[in-house]
mmCIF file of C-alpha atoms and ligand atoms in Angstrom:
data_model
loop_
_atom_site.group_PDB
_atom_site.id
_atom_site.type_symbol
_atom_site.label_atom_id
_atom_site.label_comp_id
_atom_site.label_asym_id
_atom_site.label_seq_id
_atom_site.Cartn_x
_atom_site.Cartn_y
_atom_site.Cartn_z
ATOM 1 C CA UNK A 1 8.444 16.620 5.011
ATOM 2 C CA UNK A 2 6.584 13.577 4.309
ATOM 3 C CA UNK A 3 8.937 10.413 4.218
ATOM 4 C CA UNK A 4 8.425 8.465 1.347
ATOM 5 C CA UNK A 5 7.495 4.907 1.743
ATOM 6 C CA UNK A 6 8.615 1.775 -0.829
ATOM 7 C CA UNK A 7 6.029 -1.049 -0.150
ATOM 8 C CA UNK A 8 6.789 -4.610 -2.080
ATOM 9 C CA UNK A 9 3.905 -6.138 -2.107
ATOM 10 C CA UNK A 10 4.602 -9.966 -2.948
ATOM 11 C CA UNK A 11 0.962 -11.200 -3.372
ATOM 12 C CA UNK A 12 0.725 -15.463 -3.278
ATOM 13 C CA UNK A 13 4.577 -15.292 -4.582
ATOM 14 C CA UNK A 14 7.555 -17.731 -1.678
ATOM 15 C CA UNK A 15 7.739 -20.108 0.262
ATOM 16 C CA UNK A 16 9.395 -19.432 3.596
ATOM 17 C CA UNK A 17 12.924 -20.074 2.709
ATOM 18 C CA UNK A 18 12.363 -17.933 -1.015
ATOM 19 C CA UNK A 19 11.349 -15.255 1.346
ATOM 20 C CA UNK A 20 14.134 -15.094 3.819
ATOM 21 C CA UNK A 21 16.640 -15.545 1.016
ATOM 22 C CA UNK A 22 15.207 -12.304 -0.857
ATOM 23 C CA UNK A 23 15.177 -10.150 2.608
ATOM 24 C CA UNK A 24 19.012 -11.227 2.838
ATOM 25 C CA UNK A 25 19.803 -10.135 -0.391
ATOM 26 C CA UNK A 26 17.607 -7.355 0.579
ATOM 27 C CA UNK A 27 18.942 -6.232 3.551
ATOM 28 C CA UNK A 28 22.832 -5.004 2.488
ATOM 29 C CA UNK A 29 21.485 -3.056 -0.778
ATOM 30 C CA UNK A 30 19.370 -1.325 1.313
ATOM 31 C CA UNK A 31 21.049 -0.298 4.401
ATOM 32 C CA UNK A 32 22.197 2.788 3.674
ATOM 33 C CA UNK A 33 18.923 4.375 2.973
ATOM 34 C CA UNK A 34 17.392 6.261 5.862
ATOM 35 C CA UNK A 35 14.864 8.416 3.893
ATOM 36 C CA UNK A 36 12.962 5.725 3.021
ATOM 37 C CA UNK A 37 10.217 3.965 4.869
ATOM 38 C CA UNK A 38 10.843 0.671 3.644
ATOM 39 C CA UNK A 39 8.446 -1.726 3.740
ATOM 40 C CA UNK A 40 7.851 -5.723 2.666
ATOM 41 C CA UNK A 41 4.472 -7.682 2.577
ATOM 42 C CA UNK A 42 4.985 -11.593 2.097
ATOM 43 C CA UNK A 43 2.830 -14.490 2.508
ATOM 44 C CA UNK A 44 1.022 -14.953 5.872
ATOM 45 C CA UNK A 45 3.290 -18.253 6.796
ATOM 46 C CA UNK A 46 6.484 -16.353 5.746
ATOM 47 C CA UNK A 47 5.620 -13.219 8.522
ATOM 48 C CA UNK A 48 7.481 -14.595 11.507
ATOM 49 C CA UNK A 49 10.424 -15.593 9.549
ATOM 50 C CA UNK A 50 10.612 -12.381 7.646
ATOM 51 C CA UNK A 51 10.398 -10.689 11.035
ATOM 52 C CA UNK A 52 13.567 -12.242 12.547
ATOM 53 C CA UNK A 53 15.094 -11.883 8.900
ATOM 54 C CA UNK A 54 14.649 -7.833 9.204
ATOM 55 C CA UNK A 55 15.901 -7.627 12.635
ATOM 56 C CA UNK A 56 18.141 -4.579 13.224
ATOM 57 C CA UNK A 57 17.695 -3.501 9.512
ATOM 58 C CA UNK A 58 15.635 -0.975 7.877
ATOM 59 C CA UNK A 59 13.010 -3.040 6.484
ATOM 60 C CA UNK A 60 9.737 -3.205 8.137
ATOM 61 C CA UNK A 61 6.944 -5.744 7.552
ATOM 62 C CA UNK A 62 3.386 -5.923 6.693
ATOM 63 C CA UNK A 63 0.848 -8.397 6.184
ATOM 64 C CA UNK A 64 -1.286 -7.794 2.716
ATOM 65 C CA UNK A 65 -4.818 -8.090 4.194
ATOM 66 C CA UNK A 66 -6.551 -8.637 7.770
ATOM 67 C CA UNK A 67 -9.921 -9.335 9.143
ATOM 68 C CA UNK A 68 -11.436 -6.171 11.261
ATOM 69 C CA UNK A 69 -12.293 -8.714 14.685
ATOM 70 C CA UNK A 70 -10.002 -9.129 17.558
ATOM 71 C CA UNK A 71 -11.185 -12.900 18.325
ATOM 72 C CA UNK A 72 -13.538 -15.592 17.708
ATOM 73 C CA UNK A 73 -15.648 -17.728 15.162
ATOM 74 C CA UNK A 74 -13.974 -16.579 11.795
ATOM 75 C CA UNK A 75 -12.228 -19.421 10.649
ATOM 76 C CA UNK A 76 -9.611 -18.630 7.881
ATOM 77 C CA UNK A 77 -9.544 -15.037 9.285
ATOM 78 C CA UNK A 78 -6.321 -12.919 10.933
ATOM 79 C CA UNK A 79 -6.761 -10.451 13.272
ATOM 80 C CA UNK A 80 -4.555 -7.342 13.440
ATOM 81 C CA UNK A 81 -3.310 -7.794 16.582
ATOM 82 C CA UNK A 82 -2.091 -11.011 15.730
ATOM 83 C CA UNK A 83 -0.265 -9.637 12.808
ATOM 84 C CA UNK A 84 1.570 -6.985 15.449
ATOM 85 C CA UNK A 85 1.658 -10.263 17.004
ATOM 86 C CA UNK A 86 3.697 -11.224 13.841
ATOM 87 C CA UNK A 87 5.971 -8.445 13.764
ATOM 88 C CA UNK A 88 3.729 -6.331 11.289
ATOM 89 C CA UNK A 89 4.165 -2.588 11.276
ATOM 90 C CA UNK A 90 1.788 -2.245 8.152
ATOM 91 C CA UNK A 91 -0.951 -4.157 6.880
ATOM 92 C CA UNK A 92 -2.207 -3.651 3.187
ATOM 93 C CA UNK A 93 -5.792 -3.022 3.113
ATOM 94 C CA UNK A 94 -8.270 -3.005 -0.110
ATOM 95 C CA UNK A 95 -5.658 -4.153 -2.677
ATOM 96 C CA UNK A 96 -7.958 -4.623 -6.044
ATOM 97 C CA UNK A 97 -7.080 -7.926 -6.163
ATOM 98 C CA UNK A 98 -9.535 -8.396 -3.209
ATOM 99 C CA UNK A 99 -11.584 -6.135 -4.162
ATOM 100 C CA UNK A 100 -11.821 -8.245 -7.598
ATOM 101 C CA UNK A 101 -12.050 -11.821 -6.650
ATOM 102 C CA UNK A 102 -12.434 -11.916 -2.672
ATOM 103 C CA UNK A 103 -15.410 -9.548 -2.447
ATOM 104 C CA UNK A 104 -13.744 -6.783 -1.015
ATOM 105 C CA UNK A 105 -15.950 -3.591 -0.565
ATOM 106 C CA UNK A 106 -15.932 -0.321 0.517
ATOM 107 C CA UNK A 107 -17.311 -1.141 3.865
ATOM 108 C CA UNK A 108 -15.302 -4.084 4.609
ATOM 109 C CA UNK A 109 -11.980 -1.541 3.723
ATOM 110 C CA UNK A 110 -13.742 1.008 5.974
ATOM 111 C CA UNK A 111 -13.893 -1.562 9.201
ATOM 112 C CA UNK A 112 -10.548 -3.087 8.027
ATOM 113 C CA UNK A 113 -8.739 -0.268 8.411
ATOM 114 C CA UNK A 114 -9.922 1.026 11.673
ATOM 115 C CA UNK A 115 -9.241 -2.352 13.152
ATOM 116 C CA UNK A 116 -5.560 -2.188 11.690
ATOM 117 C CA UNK A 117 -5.181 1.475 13.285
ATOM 118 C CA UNK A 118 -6.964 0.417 16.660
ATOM 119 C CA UNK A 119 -4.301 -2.123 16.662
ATOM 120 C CA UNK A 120 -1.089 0.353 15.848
ATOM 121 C CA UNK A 121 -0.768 -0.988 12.580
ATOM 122 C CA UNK A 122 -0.081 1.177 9.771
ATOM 123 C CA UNK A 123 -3.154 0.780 7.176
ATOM 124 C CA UNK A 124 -2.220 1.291 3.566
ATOM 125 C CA UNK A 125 -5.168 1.784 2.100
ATOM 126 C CA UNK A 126 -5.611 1.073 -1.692
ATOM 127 C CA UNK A 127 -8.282 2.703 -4.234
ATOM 128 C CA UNK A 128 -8.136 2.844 -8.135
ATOM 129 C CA UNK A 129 -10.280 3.076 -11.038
ATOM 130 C CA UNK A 130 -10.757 -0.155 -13.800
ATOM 131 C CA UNK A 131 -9.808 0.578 -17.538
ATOM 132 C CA UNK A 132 -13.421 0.611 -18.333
ATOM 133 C CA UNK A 133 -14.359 3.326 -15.187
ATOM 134 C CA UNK A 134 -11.672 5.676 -16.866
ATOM 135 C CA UNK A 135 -12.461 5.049 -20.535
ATOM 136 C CA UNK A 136 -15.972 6.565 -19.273
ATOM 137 C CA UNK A 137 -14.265 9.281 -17.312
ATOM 138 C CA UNK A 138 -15.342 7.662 -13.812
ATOM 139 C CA UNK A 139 -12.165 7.886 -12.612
ATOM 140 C CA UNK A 140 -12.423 11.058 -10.107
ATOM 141 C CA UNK A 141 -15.818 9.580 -9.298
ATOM 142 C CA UNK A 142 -14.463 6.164 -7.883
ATOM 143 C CA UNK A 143 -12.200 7.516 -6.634
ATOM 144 C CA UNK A 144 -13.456 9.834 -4.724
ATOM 145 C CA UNK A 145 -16.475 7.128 -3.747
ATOM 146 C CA UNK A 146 -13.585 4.491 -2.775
ATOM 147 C CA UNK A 147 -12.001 6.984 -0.420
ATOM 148 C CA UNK A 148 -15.192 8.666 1.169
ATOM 149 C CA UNK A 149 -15.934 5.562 2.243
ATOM 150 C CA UNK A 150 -13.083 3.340 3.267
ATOM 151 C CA UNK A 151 -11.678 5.967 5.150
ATOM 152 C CA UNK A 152 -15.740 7.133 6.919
ATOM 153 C CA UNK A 153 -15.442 7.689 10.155
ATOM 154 C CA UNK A 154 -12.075 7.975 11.132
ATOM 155 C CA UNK A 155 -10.582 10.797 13.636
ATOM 156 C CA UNK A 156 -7.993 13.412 12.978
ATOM 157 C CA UNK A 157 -5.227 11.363 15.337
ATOM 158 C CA UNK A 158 -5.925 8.034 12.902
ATOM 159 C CA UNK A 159 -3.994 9.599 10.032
ATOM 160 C CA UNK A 160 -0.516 9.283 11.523
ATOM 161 C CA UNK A 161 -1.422 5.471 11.139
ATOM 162 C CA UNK A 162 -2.865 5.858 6.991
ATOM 163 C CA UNK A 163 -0.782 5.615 4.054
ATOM 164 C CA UNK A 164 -3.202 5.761 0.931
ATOM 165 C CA UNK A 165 -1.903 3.977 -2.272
ATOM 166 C CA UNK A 166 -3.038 4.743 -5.469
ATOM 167 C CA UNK A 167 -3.507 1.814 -7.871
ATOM 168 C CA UNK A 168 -5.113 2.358 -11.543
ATOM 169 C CA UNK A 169 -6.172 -1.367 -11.887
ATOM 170 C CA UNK A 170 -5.355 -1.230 -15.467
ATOM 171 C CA UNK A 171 -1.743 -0.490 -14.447
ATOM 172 C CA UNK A 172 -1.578 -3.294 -11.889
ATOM 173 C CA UNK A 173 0.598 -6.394 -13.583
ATOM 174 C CA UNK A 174 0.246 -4.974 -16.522
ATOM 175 C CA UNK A 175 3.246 -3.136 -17.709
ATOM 176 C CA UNK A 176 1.405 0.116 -18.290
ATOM 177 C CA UNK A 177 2.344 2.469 -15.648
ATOM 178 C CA UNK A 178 -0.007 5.502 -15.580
ATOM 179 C CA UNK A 179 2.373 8.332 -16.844
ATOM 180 C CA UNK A 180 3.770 10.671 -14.353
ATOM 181 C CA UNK A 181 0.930 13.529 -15.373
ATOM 182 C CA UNK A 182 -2.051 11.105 -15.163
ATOM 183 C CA UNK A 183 -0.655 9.231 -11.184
ATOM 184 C CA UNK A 184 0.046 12.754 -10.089
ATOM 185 C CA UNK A 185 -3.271 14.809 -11.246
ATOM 186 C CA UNK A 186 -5.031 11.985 -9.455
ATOM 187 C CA UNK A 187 -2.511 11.995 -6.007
ATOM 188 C CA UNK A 188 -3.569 15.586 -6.245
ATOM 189 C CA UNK A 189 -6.893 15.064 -6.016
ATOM 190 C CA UNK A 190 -7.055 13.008 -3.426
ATOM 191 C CA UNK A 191 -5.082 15.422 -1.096
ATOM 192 C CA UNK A 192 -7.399 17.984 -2.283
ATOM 193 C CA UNK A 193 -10.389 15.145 -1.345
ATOM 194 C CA UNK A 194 -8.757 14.533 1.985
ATOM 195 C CA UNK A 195 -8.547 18.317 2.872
ATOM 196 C CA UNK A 196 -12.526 18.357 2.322
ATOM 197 C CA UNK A 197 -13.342 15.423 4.053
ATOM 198 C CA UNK A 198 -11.091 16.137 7.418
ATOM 199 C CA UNK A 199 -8.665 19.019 7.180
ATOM 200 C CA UNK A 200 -5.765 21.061 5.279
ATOM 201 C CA UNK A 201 -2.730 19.478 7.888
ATOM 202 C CA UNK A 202 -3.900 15.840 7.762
ATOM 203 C CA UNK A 203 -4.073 15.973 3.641
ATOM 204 C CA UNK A 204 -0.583 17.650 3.287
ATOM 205 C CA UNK A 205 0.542 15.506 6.039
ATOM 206 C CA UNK A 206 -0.714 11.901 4.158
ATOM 207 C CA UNK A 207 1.630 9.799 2.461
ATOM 208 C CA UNK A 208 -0.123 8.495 -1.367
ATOM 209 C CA UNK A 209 1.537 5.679 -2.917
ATOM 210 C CA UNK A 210 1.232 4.997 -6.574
ATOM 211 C CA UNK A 211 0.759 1.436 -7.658
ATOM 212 C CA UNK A 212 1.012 -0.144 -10.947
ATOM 213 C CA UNK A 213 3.618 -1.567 -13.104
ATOM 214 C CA UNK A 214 5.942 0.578 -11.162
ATOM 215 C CA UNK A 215 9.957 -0.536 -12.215
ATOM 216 C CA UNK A 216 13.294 0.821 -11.496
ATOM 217 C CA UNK A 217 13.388 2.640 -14.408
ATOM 218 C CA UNK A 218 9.978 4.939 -14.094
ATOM 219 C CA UNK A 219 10.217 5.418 -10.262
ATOM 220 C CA UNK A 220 12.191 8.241 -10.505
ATOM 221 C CA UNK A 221 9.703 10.306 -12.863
ATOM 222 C CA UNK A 222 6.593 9.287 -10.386
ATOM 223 C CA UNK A 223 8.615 10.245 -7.289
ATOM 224 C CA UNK A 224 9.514 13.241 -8.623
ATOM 225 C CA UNK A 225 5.579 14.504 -8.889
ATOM 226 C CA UNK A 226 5.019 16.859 -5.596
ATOM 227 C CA UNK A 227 2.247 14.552 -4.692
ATOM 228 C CA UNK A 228 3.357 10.778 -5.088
ATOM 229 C CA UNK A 229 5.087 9.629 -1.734
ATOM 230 C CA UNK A 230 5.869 6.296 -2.892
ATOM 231 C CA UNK A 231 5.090 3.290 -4.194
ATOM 232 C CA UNK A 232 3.237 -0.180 -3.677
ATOM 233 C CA UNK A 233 5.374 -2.435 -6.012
ATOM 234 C CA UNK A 234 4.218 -5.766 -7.264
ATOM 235 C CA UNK A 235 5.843 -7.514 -9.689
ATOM 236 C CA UNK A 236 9.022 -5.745 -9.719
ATOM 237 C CA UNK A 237 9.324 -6.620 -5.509
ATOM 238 C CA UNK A 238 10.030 -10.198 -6.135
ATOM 239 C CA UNK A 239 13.703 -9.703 -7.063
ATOM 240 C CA UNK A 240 16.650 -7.964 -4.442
ATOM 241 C CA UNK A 241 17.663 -5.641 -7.442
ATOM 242 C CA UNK A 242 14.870 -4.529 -8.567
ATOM 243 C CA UNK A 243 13.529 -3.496 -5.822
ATOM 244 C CA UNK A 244 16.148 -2.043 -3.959
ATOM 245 C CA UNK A 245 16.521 -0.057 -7.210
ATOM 246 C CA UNK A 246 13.192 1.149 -6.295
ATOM 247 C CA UNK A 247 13.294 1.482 -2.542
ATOM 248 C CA UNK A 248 16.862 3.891 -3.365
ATOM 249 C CA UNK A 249 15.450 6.331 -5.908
ATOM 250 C CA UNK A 250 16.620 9.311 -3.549
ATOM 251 C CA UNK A 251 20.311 8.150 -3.654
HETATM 252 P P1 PGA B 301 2.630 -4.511 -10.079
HETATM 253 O O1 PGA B 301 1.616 -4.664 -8.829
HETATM 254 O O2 PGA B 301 3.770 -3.654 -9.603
HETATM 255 O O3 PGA B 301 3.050 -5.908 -10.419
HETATM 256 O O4 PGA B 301 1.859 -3.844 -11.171
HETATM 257 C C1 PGA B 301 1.322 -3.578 -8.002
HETATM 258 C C2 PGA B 301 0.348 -3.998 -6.938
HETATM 259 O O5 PGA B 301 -0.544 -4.815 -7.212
HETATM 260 O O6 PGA B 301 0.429 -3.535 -5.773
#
């Protein structure tokens, strides 16, 4: 019942042209999948291209971070509605790479995201524990800390536009993928957090990504958990094969 979504996320990775060229390898190895809620995130330059590159496929487009103001004096920043603008359906928002070395916080993720939905953008909404945080068995603490407060304030009807993704930071770039126990006892309890914090239909209703290291070869063990819904791919998004091994695990 929930569709599963396969996000590439291609961090500071193409130029225009690289990016265009992946989408049309892309596009044929893909085509055939309908279960999937596909999804790329290049560059900001390479959005408009992309967009026209996707046209009439199955491939939708997201932008991997926004600012939470319509207009004005922010120079440097993008506001949601330009990325609709764009062609965005999705905009990636909290990714521990900001979080890490751009001074993301919980508050900023909070006010990003509620710009992204205001502007009927999808938010995908990332949150994950450092090596050290679980070596001291913080994990369920941070998480639960990162997703009390990113997603304060937000009404029942905002969840249709939230996709959460899960992303141990250890995992991220790393090569170690969490195993399919450890992602999917955490996936669980953050449905079990969002059923607290709003209600029963939104957190069985919520698509949870894991993130991390994920490869055409483990996608099929995380998928299979009954509460990972996809995947926020790095690394492994940067080549047509890979990840349309990925974004067809159901076929
Ligand atoms: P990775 O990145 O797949 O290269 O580990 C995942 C991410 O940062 O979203």
């Amino acid at each position: 019942m929930r569709t599963p979504v396969i996000a590439g996320n291609w961090k500071l990775f193409k130029t225009i042209a690289e990016s265009v060229a992946l989408i049309n390898e892309l596009k044929p190895l893909v085509a055939n999948n309908h279960g999937v809620e596909i999804v790329v995130a290049p560059v900001f330059t390479a959005l408009s291209p992309v967009c026209a590159a996707i046209q009439g496929s199955n491939i939708r487009l997201a932008a991997q971070n926004c600012f939470w103001e319509e207009e004005g004096a922010f120079t440097g920043e993008v506001a949601p509605k330009l990325l609709k603008d764009a062609g965005c359906s999705h905009v990636i928002i909290g990714h521990s790479e900001r979080r890490q070395y751009f001074g993301e916080t919980d508050l900023s993720v909070n006010k990003k995201t509620k710009a992204a939905i205001a502007a009927r953008l999808t938010a995908i909404v990332c949150v994950g524990e450092t090596l050290a945080e679980r070596e001291s068995e913080q994990t369920f603490s941070v998480i639960e800390k990162q997703v009390q407060a990113g997603l304060a304030g937000l009404a029942v009807d905002d969840f249709a536009k939230v996709v959460i993704a899960y992303e141990p930071v250890w995992a991220i770039g790393t090569g170690k993928t969490a195993s399919d126990a450890q992602a999917q006892e955490v996936h669980l309890f953050i449905r079990n957090l969002i059923a607290g914090l709003f209600n029963q239909s939104i957190a069985g209703a919520v698509r949870i990504l894991y993130g991390g290291s994920v490869k055409p070869d483990n996608v099929k063990g995380l998928m299979a958990q009954p509460d990972i819904d996809g995947a926020l791919v790095g690394g492994a998004s940067l080549k047509a094969e890979s990840f349309a091994a990925i974004a067809t695990f159901n076929v």
